[in-house]
mmCIF file of N, CA, C and O in Angstrom:
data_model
loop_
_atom_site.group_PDB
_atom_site.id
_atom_site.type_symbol
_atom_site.label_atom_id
_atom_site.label_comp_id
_atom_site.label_asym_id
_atom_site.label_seq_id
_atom_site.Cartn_x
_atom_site.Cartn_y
_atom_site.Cartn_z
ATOM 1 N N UNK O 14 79.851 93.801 83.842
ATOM 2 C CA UNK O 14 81.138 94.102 84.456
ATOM 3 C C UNK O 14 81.832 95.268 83.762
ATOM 4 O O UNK O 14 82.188 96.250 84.414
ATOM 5 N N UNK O 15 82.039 95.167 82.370
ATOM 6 C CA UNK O 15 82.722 96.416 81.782
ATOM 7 C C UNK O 15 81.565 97.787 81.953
ATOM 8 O O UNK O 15 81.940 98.852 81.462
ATOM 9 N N UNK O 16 80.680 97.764 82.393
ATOM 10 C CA UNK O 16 79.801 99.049 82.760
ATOM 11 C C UNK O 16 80.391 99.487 83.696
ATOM 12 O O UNK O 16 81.034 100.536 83.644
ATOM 13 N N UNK O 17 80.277 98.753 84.734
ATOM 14 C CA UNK O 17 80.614 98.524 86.248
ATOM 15 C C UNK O 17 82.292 99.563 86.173
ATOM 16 O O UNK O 17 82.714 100.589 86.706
ATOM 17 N N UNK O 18 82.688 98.770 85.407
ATOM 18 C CA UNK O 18 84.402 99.199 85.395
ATOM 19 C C UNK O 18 84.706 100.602 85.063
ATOM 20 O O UNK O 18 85.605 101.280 85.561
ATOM 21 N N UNK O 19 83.802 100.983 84.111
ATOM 22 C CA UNK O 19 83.613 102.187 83.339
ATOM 23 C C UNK O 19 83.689 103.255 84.487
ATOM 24 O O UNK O 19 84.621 104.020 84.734
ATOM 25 N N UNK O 20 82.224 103.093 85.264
ATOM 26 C CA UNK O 20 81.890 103.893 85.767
ATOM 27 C C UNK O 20 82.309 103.744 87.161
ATOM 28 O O UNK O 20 81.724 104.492 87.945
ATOM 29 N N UNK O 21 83.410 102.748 87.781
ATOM 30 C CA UNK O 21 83.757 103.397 88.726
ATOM 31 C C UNK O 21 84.872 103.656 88.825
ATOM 32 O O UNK O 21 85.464 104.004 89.847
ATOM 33 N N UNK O 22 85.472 103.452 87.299
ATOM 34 C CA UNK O 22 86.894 103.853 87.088
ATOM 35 C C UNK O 22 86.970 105.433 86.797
ATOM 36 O O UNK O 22 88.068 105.990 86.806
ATOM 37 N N UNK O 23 85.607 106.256 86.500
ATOM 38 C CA UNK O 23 85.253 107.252 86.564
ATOM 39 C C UNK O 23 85.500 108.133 87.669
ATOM 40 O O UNK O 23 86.001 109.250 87.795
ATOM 41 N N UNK O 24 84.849 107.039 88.640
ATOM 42 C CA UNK O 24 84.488 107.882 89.889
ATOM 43 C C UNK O 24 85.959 107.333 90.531
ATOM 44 O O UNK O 24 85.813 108.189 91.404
ATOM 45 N N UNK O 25 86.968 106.826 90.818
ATOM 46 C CA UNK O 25 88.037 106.711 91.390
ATOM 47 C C UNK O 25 88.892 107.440 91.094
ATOM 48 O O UNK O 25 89.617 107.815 92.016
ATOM 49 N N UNK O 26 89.206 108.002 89.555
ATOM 50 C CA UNK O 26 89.817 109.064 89.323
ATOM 51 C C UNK O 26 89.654 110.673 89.437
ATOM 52 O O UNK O 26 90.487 111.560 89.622
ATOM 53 N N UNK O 27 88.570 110.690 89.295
ATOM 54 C CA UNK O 27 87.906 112.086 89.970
ATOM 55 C C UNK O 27 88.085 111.756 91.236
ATOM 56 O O UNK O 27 88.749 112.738 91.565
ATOM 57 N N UNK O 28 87.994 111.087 92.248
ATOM 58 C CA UNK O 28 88.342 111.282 93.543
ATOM 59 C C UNK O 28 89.983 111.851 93.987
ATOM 60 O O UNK O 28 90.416 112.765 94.688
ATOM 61 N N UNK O 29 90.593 110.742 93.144
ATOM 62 C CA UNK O 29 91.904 110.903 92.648
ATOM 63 C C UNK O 29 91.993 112.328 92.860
ATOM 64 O O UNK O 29 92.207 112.994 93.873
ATOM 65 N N UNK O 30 91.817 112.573 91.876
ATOM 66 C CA UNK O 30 92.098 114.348 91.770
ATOM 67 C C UNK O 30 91.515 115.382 92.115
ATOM 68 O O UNK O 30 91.655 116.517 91.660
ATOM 69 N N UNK O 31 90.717 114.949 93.083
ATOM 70 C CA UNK O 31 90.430 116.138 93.940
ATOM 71 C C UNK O 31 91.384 115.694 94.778
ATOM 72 O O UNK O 31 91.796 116.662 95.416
ATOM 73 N N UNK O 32 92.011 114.569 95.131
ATOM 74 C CA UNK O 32 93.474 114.865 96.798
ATOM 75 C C UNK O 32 94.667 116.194 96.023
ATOM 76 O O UNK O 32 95.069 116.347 94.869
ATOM 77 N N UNK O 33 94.800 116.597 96.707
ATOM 78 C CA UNK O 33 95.690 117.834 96.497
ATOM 79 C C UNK O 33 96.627 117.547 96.877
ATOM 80 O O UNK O 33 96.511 118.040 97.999
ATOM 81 N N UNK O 34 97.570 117.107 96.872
ATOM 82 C CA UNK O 34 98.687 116.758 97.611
ATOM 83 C C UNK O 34 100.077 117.007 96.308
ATOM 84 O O UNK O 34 99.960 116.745 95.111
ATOM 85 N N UNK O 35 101.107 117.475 96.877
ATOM 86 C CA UNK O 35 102.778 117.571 95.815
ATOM 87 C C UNK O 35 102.820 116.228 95.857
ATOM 88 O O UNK O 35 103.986 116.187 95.463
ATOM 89 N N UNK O 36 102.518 114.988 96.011
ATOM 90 C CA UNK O 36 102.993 113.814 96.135
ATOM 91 C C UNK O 36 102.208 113.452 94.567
ATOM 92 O O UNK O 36 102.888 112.830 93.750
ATOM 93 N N UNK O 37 101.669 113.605 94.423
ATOM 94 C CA UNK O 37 100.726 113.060 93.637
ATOM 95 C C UNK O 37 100.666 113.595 92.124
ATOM 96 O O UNK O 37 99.507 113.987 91.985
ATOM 97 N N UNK O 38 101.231 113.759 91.156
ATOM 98 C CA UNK O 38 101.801 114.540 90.192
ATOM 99 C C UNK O 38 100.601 114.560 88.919
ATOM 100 O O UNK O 38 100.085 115.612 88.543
ATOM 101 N N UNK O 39 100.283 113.294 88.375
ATOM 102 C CA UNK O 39 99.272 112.529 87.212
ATOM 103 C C UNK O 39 98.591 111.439 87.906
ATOM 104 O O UNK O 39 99.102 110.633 88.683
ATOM 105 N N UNK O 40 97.308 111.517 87.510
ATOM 106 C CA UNK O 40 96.235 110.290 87.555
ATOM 107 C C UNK O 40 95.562 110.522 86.261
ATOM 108 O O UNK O 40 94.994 111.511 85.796
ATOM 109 N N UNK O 41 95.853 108.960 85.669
ATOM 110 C CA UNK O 41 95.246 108.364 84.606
ATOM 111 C C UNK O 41 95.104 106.896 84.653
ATOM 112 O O UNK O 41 95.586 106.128 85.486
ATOM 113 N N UNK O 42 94.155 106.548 83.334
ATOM 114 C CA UNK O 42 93.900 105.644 83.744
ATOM 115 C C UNK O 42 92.455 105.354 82.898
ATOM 116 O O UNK O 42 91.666 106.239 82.566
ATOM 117 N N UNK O 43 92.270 103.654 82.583
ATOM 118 C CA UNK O 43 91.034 103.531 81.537
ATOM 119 C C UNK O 43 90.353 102.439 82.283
ATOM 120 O O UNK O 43 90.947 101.433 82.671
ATOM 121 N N UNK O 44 88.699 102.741 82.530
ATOM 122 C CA UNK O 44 87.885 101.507 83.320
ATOM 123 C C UNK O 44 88.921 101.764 85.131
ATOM 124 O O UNK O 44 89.082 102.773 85.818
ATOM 125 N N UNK O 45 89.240 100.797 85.252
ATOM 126 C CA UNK O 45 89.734 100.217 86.443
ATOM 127 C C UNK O 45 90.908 99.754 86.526
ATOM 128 O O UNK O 45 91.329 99.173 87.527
ATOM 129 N N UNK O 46 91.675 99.992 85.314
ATOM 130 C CA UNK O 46 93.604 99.864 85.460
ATOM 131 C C UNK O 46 93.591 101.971 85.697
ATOM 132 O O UNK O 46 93.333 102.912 84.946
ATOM 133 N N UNK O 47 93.921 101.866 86.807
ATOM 134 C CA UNK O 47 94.375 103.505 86.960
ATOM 135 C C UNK O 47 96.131 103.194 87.646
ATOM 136 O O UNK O 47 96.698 102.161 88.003
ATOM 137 N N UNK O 48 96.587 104.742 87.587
ATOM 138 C CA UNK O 48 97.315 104.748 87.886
ATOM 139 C C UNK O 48 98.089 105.929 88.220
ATOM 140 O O UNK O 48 98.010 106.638 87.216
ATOM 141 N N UNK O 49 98.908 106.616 89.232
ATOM 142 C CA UNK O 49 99.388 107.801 89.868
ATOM 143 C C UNK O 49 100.683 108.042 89.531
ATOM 144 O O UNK O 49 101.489 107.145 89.776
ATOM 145 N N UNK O 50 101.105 109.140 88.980
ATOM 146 C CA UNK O 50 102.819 109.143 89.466
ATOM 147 C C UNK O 50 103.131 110.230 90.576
ATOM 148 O O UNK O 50 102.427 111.163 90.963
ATOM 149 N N UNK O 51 104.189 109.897 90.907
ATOM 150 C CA UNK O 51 104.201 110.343 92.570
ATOM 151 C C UNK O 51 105.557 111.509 91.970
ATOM 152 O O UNK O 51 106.041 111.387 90.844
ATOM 153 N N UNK O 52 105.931 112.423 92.805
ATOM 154 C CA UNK O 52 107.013 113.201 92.807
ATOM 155 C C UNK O 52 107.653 113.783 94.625
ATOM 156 O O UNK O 52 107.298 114.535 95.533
ATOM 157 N N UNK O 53 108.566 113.004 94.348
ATOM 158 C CA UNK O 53 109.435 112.764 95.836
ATOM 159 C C UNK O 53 110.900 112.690 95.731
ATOM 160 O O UNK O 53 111.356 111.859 94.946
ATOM 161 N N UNK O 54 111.724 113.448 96.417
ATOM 162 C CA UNK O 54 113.018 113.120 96.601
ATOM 163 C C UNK O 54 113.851 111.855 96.765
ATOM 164 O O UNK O 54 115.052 111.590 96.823
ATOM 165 N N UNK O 55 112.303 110.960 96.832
ATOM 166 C CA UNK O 55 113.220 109.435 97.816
ATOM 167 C C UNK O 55 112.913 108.775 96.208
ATOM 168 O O UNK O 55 111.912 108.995 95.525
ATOM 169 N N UNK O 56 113.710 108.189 95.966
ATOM 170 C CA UNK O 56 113.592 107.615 94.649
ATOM 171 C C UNK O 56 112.934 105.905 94.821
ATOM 172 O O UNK O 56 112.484 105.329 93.831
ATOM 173 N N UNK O 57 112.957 105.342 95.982
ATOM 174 C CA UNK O 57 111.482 104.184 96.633
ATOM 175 C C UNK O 57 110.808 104.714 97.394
ATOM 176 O O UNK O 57 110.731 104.481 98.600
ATOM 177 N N UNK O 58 110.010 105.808 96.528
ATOM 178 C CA UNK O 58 109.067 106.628 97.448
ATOM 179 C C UNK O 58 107.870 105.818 97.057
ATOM 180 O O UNK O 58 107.215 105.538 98.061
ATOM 181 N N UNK O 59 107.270 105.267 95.780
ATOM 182 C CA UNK O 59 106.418 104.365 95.351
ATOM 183 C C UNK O 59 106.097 103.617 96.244
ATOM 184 O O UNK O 59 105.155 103.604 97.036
ATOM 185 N N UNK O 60 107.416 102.636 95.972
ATOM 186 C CA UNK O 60 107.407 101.443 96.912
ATOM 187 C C UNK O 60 107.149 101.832 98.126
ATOM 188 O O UNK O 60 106.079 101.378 98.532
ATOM 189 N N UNK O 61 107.688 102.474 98.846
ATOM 190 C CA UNK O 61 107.296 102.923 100.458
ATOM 191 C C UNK O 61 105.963 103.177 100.603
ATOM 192 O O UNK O 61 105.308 102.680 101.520
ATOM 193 N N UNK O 62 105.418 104.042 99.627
ATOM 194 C CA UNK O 62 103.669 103.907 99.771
ATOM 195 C C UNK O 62 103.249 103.158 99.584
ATOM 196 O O UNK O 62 102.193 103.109 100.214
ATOM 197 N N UNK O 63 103.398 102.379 99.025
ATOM 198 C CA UNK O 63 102.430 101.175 98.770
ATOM 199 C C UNK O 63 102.554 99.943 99.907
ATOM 200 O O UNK O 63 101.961 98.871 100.032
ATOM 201 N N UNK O 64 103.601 100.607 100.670
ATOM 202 C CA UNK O 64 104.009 99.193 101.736
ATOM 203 C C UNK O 64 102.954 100.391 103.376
ATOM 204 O O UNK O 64 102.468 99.866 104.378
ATOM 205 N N UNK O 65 102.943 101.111 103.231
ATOM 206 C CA UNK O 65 101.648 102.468 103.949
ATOM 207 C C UNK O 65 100.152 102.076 103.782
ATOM 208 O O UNK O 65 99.319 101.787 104.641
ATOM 209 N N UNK O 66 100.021 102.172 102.021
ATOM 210 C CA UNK O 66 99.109 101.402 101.668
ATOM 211 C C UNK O 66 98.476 100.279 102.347
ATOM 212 O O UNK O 66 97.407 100.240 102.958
ATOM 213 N N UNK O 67 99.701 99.002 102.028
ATOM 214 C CA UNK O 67 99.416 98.106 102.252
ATOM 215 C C UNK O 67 98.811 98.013 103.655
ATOM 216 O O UNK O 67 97.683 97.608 103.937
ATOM 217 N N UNK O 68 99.782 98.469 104.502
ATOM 218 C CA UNK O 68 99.763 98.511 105.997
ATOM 219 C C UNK O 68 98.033 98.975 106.616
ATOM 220 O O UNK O 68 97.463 98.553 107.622
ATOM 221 N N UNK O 69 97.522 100.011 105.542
ATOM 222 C CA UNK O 69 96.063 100.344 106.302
ATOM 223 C C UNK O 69 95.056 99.353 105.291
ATOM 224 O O UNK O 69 93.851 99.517 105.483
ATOM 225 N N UNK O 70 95.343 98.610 104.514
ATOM 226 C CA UNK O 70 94.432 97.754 103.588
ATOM 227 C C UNK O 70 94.042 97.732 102.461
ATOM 228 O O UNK O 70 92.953 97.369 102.014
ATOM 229 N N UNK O 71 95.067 98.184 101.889
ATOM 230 C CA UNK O 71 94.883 98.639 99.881
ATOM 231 C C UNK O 71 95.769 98.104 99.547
ATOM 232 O O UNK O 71 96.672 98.214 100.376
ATOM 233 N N UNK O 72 96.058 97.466 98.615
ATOM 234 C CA UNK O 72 97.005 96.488 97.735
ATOM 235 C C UNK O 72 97.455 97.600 96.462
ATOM 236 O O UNK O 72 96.541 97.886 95.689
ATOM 237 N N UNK O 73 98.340 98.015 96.297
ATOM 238 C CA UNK O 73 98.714 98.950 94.752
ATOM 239 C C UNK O 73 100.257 98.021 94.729
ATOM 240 O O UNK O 73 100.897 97.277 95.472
ATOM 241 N N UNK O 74 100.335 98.535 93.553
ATOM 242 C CA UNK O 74 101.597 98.111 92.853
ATOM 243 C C UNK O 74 102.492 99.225 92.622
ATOM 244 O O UNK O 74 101.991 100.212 92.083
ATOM 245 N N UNK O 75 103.949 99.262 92.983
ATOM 246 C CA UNK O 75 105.087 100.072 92.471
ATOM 247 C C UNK O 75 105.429 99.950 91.042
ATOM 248 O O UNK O 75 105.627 98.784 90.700
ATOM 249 N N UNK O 76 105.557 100.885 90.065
ATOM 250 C CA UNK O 76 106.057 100.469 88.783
ATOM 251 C C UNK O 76 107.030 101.890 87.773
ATOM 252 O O UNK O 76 106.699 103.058 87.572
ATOM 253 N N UNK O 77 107.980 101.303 87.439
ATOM 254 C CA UNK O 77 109.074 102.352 86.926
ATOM 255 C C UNK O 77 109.653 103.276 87.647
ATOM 256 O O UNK O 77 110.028 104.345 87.166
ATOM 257 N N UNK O 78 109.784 102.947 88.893
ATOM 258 C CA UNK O 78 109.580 103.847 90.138
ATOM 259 C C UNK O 78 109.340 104.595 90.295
ATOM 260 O O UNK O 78 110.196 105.136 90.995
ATOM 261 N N UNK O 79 108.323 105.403 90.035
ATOM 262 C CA UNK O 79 107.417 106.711 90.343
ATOM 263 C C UNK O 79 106.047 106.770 89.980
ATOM 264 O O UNK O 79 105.321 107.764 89.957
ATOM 265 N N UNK O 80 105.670 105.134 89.592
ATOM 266 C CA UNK O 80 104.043 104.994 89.444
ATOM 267 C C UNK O 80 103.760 104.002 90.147
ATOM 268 O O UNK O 80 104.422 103.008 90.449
ATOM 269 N N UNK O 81 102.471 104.403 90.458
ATOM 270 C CA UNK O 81 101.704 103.561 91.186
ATOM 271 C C UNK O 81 100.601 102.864 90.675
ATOM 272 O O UNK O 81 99.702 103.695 90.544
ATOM 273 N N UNK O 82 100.111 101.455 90.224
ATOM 274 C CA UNK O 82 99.170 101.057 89.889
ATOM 275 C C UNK O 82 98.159 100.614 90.769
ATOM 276 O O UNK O 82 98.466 99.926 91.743
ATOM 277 N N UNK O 83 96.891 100.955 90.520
ATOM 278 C CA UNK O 83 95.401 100.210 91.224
ATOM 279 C C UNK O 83 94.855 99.700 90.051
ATOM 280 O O UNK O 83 94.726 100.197 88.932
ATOM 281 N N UNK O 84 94.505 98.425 90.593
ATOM 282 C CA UNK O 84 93.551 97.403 89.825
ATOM 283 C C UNK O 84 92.629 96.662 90.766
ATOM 284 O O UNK O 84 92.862 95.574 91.294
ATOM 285 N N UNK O 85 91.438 97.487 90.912
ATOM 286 C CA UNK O 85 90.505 96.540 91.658
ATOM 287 C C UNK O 85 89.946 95.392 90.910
ATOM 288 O O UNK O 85 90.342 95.088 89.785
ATOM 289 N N UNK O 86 88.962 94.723 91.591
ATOM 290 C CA UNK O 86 87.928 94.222 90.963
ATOM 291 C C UNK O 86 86.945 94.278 89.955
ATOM 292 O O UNK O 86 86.136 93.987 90.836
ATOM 293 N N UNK O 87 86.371 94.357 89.129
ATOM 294 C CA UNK O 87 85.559 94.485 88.153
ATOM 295 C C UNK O 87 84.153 94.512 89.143
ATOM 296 O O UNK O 87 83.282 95.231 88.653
ATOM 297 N N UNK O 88 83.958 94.186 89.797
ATOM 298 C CA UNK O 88 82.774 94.012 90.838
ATOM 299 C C UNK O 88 82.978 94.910 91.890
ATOM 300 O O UNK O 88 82.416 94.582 92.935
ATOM 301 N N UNK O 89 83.540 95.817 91.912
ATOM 302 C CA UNK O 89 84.143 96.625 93.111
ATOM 303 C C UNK O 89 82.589 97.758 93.402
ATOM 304 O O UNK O 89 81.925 98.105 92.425
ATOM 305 N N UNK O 90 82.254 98.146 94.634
ATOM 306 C CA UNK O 90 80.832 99.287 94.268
ATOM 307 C C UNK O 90 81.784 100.356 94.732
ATOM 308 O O UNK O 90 82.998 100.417 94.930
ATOM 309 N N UNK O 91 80.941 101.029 94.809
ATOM 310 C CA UNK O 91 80.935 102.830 94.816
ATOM 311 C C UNK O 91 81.282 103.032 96.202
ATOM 312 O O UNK O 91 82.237 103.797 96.342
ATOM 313 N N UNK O 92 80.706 102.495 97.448
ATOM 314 C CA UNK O 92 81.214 102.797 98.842
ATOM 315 C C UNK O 92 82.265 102.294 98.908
ATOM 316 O O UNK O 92 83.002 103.002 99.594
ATOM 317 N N UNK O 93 83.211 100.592 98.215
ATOM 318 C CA UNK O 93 85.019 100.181 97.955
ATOM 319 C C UNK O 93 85.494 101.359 97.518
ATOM 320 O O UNK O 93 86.578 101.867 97.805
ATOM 321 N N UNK O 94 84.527 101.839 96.714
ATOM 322 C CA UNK O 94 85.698 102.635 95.707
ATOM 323 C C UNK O 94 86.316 104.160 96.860
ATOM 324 O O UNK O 94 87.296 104.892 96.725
ATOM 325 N N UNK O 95 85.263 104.132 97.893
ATOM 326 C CA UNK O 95 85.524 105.770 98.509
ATOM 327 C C UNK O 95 86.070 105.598 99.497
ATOM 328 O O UNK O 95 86.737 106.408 100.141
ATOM 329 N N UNK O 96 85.682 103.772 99.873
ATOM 330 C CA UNK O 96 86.909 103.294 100.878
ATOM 331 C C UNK O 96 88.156 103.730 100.957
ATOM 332 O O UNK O 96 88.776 104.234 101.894
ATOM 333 N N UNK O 97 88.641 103.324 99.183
ATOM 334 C CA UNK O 97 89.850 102.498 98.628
ATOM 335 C C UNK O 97 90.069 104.506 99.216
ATOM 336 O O UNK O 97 90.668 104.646 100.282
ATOM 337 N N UNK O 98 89.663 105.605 98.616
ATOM 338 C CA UNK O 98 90.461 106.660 98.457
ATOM 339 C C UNK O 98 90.371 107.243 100.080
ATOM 340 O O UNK O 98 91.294 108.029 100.293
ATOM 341 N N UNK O 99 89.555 107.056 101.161
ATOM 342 C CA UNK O 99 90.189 107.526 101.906
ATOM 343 C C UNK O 99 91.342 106.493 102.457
ATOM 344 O O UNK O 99 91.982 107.005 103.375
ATOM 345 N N UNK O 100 91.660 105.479 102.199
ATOM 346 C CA UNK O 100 92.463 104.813 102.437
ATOM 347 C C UNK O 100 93.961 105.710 101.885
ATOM 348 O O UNK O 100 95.059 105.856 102.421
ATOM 349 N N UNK O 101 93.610 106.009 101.081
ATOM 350 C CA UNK O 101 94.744 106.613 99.656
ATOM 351 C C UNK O 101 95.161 108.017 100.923
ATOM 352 O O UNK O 101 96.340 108.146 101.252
ATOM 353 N N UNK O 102 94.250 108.816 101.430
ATOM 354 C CA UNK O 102 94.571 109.967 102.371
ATOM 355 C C UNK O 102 94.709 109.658 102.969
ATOM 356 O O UNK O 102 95.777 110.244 103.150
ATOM 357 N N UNK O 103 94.586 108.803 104.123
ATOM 358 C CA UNK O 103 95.103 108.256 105.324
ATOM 359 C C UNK O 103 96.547 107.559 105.529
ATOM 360 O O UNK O 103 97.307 107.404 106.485
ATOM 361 N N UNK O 104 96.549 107.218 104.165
ATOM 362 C CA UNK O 104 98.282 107.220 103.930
ATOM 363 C C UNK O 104 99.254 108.131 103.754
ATOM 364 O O UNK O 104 100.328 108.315 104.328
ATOM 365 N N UNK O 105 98.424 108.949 102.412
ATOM 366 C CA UNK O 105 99.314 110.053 102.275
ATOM 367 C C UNK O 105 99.922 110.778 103.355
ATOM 368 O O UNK O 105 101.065 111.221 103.463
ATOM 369 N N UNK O 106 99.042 110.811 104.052
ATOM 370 C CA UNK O 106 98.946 111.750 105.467
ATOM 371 C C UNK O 106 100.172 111.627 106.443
ATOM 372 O O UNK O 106 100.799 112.543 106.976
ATOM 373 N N UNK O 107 100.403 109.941 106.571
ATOM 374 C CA UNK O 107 100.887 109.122 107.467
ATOM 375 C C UNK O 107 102.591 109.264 106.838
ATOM 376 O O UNK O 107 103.520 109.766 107.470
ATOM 377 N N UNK O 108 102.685 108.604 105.272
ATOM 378 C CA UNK O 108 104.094 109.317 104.560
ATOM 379 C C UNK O 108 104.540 110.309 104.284
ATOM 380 O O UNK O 108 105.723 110.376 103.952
ATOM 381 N N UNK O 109 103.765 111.369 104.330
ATOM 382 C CA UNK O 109 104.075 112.332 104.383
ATOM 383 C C UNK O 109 104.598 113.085 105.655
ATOM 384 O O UNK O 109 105.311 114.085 105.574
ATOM 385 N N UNK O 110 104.126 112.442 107.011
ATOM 386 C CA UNK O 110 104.479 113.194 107.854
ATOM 387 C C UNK O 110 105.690 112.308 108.582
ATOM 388 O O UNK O 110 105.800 112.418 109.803
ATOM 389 N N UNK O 111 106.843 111.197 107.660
ATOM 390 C CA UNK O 111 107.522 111.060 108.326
ATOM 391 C C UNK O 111 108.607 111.472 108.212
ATOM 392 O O UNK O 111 109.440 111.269 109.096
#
């Protein structure tokens, strides 16, 4: 499991940061606790994504209001993990254009 975590906490953050987006400020993050800070005028801009999130099928957490936490599974594979990020653009996309 901590292999597992390693390496697709690897590959979730490099996905991470290839999205280009002003929303999206820092991604860090160790194994499979990652985490984003966002930069937005709306000060429950977090929270509002993550309720976007939620809405297309990703669970994240709001925290200090301008981060966002992901914590998958320890068992999560490599096609969840590319799920989880176009999930992550299909939101952005969606909050951003309202």
């Amino acid at each position: 499991l901590a292999a597992n975590a390693y390496e697709m906490g690897i590959l979730f953050r490099s996905e991470l940061e290839k999205i280009k987006s002003p929303f999206i400020s820092i991604v860090r993050g160790k194994g499979l606790l990652n985490a984003i800070e966002v930069t937005h005028q709306n000060p429950n801009a977090a929270w509002d994504f993550c309720m976007v999130l939620k809405q297309n099928g990703l669970l994240a957490k709001p925290t200090h209001g301008n981060k966002i936490r992901f914590a998958p599974p320890l068992i999560i594979t490599r096609d969840q993990i590319l799920d989880s990020i176009d999930i992550i653009k299909k939101s952005l996309n969606q909050f951003l254009a309202v």
